[in-house]
Short mmCIF file of C-alpha atoms and ligand atoms in Angstrom, two decimals:
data_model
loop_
_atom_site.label_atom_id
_atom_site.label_comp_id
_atom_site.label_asym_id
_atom_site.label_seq_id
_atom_site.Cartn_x
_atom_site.Cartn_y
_atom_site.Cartn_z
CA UNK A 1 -16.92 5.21 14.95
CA UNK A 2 -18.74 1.90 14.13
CA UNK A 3 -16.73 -0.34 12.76
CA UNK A 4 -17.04 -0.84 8.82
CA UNK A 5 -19.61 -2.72 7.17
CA UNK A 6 -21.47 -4.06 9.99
CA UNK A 7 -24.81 -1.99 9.05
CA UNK A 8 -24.49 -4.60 5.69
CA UNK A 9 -25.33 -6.96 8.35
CA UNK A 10 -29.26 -7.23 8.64
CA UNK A 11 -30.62 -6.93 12.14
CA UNK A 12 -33.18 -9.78 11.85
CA UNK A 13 -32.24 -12.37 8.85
CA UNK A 14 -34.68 -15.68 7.94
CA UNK A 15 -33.69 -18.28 5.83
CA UNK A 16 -35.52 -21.15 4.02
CA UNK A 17 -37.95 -20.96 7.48
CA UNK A 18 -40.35 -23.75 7.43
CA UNK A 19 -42.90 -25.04 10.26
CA UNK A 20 -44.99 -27.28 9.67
CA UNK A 21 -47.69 -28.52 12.43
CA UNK A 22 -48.10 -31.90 11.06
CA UNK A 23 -50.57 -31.35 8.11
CA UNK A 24 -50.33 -27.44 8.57
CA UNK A 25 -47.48 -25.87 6.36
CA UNK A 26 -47.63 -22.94 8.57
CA UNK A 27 -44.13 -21.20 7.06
CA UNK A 28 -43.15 -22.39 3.58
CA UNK A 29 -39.56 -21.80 2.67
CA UNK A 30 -39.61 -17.98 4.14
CA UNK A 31 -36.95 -15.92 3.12
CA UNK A 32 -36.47 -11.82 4.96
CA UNK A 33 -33.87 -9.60 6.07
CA UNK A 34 -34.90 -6.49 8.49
CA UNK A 35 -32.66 -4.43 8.39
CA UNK A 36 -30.55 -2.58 10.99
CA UNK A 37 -32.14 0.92 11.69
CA UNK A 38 -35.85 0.34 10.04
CA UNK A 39 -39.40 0.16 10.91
CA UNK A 40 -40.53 -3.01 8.60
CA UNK A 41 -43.81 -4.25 8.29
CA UNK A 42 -44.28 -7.57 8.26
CA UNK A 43 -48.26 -7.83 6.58
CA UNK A 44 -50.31 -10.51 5.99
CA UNK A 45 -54.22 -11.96 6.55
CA UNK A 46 -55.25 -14.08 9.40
CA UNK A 47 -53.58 -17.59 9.52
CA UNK A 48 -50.31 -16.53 7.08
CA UNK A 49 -47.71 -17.36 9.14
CA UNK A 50 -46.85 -13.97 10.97
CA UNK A 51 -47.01 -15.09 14.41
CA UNK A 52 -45.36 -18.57 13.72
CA UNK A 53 -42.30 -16.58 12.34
CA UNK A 54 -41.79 -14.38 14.88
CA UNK A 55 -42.16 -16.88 17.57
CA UNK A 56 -39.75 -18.95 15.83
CA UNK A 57 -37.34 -15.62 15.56
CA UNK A 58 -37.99 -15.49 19.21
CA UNK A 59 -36.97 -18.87 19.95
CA UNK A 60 -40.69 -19.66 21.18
CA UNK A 61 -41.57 -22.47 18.84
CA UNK A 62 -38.65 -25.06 16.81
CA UNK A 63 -38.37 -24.14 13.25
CA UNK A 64 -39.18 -27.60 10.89
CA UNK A 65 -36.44 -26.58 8.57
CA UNK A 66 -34.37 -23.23 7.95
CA UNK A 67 -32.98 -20.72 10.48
CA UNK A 68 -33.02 -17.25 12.08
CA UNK A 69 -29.66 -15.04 12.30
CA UNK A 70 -29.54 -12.30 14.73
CA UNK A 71 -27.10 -9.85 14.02
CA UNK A 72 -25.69 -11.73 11.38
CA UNK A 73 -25.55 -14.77 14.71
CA UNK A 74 -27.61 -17.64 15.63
CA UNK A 75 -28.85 -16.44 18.43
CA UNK A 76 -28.70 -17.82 21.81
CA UNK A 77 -31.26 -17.23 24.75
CA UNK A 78 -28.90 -14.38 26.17
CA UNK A 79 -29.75 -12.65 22.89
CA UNK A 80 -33.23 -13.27 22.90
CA UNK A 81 -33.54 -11.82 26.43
CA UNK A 82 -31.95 -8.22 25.15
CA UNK A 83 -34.88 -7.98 22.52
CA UNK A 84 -38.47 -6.00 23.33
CA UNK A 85 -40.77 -8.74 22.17
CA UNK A 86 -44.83 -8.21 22.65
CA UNK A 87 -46.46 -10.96 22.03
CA UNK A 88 -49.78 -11.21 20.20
CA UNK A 89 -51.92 -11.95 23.65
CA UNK A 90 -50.12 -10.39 25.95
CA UNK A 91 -51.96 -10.65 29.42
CA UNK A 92 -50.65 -9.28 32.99
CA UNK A 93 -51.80 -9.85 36.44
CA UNK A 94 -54.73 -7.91 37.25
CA UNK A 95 -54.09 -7.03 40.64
CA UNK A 96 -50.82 -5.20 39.86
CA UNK A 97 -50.07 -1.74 38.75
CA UNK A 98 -48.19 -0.63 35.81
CA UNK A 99 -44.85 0.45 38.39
CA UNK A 100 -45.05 -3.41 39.97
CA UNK A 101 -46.08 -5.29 36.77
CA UNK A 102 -42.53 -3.44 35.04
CA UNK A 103 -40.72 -4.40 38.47
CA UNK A 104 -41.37 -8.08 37.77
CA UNK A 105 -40.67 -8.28 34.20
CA UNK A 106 -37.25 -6.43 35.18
CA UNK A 107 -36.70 -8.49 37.47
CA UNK A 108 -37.36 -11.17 34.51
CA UNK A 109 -35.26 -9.73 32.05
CA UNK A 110 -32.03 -8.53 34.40
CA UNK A 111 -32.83 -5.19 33.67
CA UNK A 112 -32.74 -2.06 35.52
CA UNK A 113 -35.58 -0.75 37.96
CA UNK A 114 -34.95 2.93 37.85
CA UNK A 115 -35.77 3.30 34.43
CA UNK A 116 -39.62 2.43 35.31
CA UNK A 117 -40.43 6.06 36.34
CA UNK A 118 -39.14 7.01 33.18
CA UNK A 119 -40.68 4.50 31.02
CA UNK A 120 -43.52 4.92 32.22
CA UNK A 121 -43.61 8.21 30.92
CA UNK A 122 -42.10 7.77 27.56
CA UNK A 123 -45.24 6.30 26.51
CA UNK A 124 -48.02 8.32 28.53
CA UNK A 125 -48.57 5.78 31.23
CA UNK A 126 -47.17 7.94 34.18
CA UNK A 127 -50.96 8.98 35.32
CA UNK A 128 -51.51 5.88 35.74
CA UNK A 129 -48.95 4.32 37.33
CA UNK A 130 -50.19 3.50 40.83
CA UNK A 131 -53.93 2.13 39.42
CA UNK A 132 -54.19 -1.80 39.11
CA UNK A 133 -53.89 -3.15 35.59
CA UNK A 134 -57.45 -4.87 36.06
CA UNK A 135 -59.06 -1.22 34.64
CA UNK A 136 -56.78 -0.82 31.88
CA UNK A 137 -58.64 -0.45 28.22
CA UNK A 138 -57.39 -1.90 25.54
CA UNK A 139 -54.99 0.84 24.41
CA UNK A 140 -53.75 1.25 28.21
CA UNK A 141 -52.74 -2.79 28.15
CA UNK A 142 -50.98 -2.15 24.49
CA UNK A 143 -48.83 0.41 25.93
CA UNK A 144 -47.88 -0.99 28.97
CA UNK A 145 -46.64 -4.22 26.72
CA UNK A 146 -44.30 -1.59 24.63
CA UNK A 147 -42.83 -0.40 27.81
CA UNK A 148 -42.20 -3.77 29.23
CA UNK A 149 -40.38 -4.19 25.94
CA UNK A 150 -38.64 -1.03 26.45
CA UNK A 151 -37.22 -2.52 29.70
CA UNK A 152 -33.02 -2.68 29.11
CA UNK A 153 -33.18 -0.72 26.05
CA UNK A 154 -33.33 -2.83 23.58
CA UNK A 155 -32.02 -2.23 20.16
CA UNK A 156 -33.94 -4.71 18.45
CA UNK A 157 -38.49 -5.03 18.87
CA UNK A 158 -40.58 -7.62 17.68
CA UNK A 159 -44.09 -6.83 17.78
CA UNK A 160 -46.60 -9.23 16.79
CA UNK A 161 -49.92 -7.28 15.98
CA UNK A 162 -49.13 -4.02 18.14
CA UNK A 163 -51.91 -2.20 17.14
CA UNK A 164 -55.11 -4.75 16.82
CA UNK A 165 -57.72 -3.54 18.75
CA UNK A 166 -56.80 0.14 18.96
CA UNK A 167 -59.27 2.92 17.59
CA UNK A 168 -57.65 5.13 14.95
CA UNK A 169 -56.79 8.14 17.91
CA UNK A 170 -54.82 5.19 19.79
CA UNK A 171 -53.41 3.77 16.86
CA UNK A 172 -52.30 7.62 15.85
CA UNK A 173 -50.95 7.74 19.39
CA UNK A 174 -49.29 4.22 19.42
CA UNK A 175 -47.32 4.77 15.94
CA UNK A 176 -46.05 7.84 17.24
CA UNK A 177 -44.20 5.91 20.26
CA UNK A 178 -42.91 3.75 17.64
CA UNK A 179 -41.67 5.98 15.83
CA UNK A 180 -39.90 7.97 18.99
CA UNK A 181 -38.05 4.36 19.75
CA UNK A 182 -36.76 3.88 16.05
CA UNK A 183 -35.62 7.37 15.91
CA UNK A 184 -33.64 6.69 19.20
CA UNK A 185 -32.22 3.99 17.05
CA UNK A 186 -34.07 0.59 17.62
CA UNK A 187 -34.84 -1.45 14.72
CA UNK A 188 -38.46 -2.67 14.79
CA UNK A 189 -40.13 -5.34 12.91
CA UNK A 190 -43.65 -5.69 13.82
CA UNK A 191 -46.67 -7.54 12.25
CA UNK A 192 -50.06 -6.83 11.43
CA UNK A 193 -52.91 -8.04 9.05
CA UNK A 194 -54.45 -4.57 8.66
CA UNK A 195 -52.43 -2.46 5.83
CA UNK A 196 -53.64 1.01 5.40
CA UNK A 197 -53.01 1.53 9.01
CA UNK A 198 -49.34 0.72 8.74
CA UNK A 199 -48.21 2.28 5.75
CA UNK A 200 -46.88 5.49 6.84
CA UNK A 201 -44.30 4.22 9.64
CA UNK A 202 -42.72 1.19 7.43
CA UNK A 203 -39.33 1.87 5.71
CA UNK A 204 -39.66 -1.45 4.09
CA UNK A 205 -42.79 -4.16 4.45
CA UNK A 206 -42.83 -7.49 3.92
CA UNK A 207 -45.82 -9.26 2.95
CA UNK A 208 -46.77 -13.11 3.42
CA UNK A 209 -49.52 -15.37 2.18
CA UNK A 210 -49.95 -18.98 3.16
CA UNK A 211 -46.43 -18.89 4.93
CA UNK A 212 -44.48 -17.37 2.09
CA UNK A 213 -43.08 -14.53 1.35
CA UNK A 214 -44.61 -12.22 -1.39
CA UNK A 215 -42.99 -9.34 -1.97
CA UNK A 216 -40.63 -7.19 0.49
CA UNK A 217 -39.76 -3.97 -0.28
CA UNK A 218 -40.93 -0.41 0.18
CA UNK A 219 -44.67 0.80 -0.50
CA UNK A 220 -43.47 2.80 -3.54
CA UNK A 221 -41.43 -0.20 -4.67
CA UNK A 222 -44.59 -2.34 -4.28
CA UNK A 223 -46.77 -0.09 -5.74
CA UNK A 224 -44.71 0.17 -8.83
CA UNK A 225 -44.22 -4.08 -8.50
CA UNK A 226 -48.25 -3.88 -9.03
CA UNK A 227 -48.58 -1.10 -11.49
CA UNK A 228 -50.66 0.97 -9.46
CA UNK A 229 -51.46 4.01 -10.73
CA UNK A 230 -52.69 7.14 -8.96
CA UNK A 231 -56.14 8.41 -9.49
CA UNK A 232 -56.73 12.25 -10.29
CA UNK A 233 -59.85 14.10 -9.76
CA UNK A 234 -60.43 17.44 -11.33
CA UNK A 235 -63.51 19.56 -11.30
CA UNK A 236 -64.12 21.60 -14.60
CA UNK A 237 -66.69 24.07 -15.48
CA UNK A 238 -68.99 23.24 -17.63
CA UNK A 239 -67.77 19.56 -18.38
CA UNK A 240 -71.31 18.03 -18.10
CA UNK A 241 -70.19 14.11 -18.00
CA UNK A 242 -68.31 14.40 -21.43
CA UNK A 243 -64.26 13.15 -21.19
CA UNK A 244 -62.07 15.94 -23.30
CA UNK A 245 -61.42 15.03 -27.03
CA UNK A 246 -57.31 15.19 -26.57
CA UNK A 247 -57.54 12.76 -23.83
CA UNK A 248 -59.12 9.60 -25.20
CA UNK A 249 -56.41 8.59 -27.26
CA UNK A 250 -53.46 9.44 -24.99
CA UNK A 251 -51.70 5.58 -24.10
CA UNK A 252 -51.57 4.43 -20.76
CA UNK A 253 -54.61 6.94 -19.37
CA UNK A 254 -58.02 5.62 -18.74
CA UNK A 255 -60.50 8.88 -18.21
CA UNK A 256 -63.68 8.75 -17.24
CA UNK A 257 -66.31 11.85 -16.37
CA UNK A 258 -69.67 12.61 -14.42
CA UNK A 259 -71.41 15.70 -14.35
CA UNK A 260 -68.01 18.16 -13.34
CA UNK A 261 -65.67 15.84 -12.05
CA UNK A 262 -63.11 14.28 -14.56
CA UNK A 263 -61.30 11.25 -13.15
CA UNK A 264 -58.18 10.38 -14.96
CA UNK A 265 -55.98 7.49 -13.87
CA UNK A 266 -52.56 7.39 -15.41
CA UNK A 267 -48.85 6.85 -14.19
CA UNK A 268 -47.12 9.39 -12.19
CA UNK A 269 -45.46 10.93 -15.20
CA UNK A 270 -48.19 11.33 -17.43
CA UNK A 271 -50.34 13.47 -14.64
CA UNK A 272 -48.29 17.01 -15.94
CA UNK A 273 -49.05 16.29 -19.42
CA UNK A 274 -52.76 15.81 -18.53
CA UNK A 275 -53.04 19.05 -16.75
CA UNK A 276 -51.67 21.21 -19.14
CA UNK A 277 -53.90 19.64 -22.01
CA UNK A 278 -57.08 20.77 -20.12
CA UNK A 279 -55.05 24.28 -19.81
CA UNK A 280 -54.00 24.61 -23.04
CA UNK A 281 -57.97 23.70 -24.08
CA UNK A 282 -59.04 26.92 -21.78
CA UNK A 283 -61.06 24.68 -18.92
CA UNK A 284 -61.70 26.28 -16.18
CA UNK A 285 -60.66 23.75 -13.32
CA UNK A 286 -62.65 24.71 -10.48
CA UNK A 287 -61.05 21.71 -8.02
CA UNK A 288 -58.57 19.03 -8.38
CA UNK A 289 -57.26 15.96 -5.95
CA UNK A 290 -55.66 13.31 -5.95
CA UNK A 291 -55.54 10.21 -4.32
CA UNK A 292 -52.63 7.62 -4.24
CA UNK A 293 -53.31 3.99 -4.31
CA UNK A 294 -53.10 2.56 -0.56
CA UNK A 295 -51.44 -0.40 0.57
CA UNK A 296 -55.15 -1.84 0.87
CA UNK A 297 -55.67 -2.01 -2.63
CA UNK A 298 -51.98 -3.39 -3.27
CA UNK A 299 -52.73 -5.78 -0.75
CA UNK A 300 -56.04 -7.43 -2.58
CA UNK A 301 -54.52 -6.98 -6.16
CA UNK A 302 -51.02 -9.03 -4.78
CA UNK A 303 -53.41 -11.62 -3.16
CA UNK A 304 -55.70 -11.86 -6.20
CA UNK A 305 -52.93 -12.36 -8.51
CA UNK A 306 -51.59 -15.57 -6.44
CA UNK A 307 -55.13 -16.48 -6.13
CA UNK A 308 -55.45 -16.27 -9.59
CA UNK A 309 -52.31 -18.65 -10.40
CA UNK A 310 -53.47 -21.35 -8.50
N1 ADP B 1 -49.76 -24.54 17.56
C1 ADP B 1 -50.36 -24.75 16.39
N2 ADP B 1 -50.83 -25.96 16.04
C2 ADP B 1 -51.41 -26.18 14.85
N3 ADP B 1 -51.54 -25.24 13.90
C3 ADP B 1 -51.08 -24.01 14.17
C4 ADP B 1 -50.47 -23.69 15.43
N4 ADP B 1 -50.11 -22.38 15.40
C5 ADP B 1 -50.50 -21.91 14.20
N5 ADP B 1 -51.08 -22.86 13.46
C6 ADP B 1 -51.60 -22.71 12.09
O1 ADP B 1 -50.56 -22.18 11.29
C7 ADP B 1 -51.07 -21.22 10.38
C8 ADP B 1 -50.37 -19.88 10.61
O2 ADP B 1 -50.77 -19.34 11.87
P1 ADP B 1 -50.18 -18.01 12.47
O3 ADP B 1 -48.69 -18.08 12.41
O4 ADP B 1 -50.79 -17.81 13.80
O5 ADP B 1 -50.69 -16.92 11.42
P2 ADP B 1 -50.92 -15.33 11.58
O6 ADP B 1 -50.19 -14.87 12.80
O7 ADP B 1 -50.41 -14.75 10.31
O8 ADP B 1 -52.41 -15.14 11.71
C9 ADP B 1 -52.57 -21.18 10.59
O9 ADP B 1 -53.15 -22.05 9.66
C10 ADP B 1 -52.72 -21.70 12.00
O10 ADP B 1 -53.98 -22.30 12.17
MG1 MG B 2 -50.87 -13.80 14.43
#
């Protein structure tokens, strides 16, 4: 049984984290909880402050202000050790193959050398385990980084940009062992400055912009935070670029037509209502999608509204 209330207790928690580097505000009073159990997504451009944070989560670089709980504990460098951290340029020695470059980060970390074999093959690298590192591609080096993190089981990753520089088949391939390590119950908080890619493994994202925190929250939740609507397309016989009568005055829908295809954006609840309108008219809808709005989108509307308040 685990004991009571300690999933309240966030896996990862930041508080009031600044760094500067002297003129550079790097982090800016950053505030965010991962916690126990999720996949969280910590977003942001080029130069925001991801990598700073985590390195200063990691012990790597010494926060200006603020501080980094573990567990609900500052964290000493015992802790540290037990967490799968990949670093944003990870490199490894040429020469070696995946089986000895594993042996020497165990051998790093205290951990155990017969799970290797076995790690090795949890993320597809078992082929390969006798050739020297030197050949690897891109996607080869990524995943031998996630199994060194794997090394001692850790319950706790911290990924900075896992998937930059993968094409989408790796990236496909890459989420996948992600999402096979949180599902054997590792909590994962990993960074990245591309969005759309990311959206469908994070339980919670947090995003950051000129070392501060944003928003954190869900996609949905962020969605909704934006008042993004979703966009439908429907195909109707005979529509010849005119927008339906009933439609134009409806609040809260914007509709818009060309040659067949009638694109209506509105909020979630409204899309029923709009269908049965073109029923109850007697159109004869030929084809109909729809298309949520991505993270993407979210992402440049959040930015340009900060922009905007400057
Ligand atoms: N060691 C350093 N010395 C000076 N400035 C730094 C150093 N590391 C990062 N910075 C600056 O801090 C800001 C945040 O960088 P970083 O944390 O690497 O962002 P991200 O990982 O989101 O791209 C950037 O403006 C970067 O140039
Ligand atoms: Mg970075």
């Amino acid at each position: 049984m685990p004991a009571t209330g300690s999933t309240d207790v966030p896996a990862i928690e930041v508080r009031n984290l600044t760094k500067k580097y002297g003129e550079v505000v790097a982090v800016n009073g950053l505030n965010l909880k991962v916690k126990k159990g999720e996949v969280y997504g910590f977003l942001g451009p080029n130069g925001a402050g991801k990598t700073t944070t985590l390195k200063i989560i990691m012990g790597l670089v010494h926060p200006t202000a603020g501080d980094v709980l573990i567990g609900g504990k500052k964290p000493d460098a015992e802790v540290r050790r037990d967490i799968g951290f990949l670093p944003e340029k990870m490199s490894f020695y040429d020469n070696l193959t995946p089986t000895q470059t594993l042996e020497f980060f165990a051998d790093l970390k205290n951990a155990e050398k017969k799970e290797i074999r076995q790690i090795l093959r949890d993320v597809g690298l078992q082929e390969a385990a006798e050739r020297r590192v030197g050949g690897f591609s891109k996607g080869m080096g990524q995943l031998l980084g996630i199994a060194q993190c794997m090394l001692g089981s850790p319950s706790l990753y911290v990924l900075d940009e896992p998937m930059s520089g993968l094409d989408a088949r790796w990236r496909k391939y890459f989420k996948d062992k992600l999402k096979t390590i949180n599902q054997n119950g590792a909590t994962i908080i990993f960074s990245s400055h591309i969005l759309a890619e990311v959206e469908d493994i994070c339980d919670r994202v947090g995003i950051i912009h000129r070392g501060r925190l944003l928003f954190e929250g869900t996609v949905q939740e962020l969605h909704r935070h934006l008042k993004l609507k979703p966009k439908l397309e429907i195909m109707i016989e005979g529509l010849a670029g005119k927008v339906p009568e009933e439609l134009k005055g409806m609040e809260g829908i914007e509709a818009s037509a060309s040659g067949d295809w009638l694109t209506v954006v509105c909020d979630y609840g409204s899309r029923a209502a709009v269908m049965s309108i073109l029923e109850r008219k007697g159109l004869k809808i030929l084809d109909f999608r729809t298309s949520e709005p991505s993270l993407e989108e979210s992402f440049d509307l959040l930015l340009a509204s900060v922009e905007g308040r400057r």
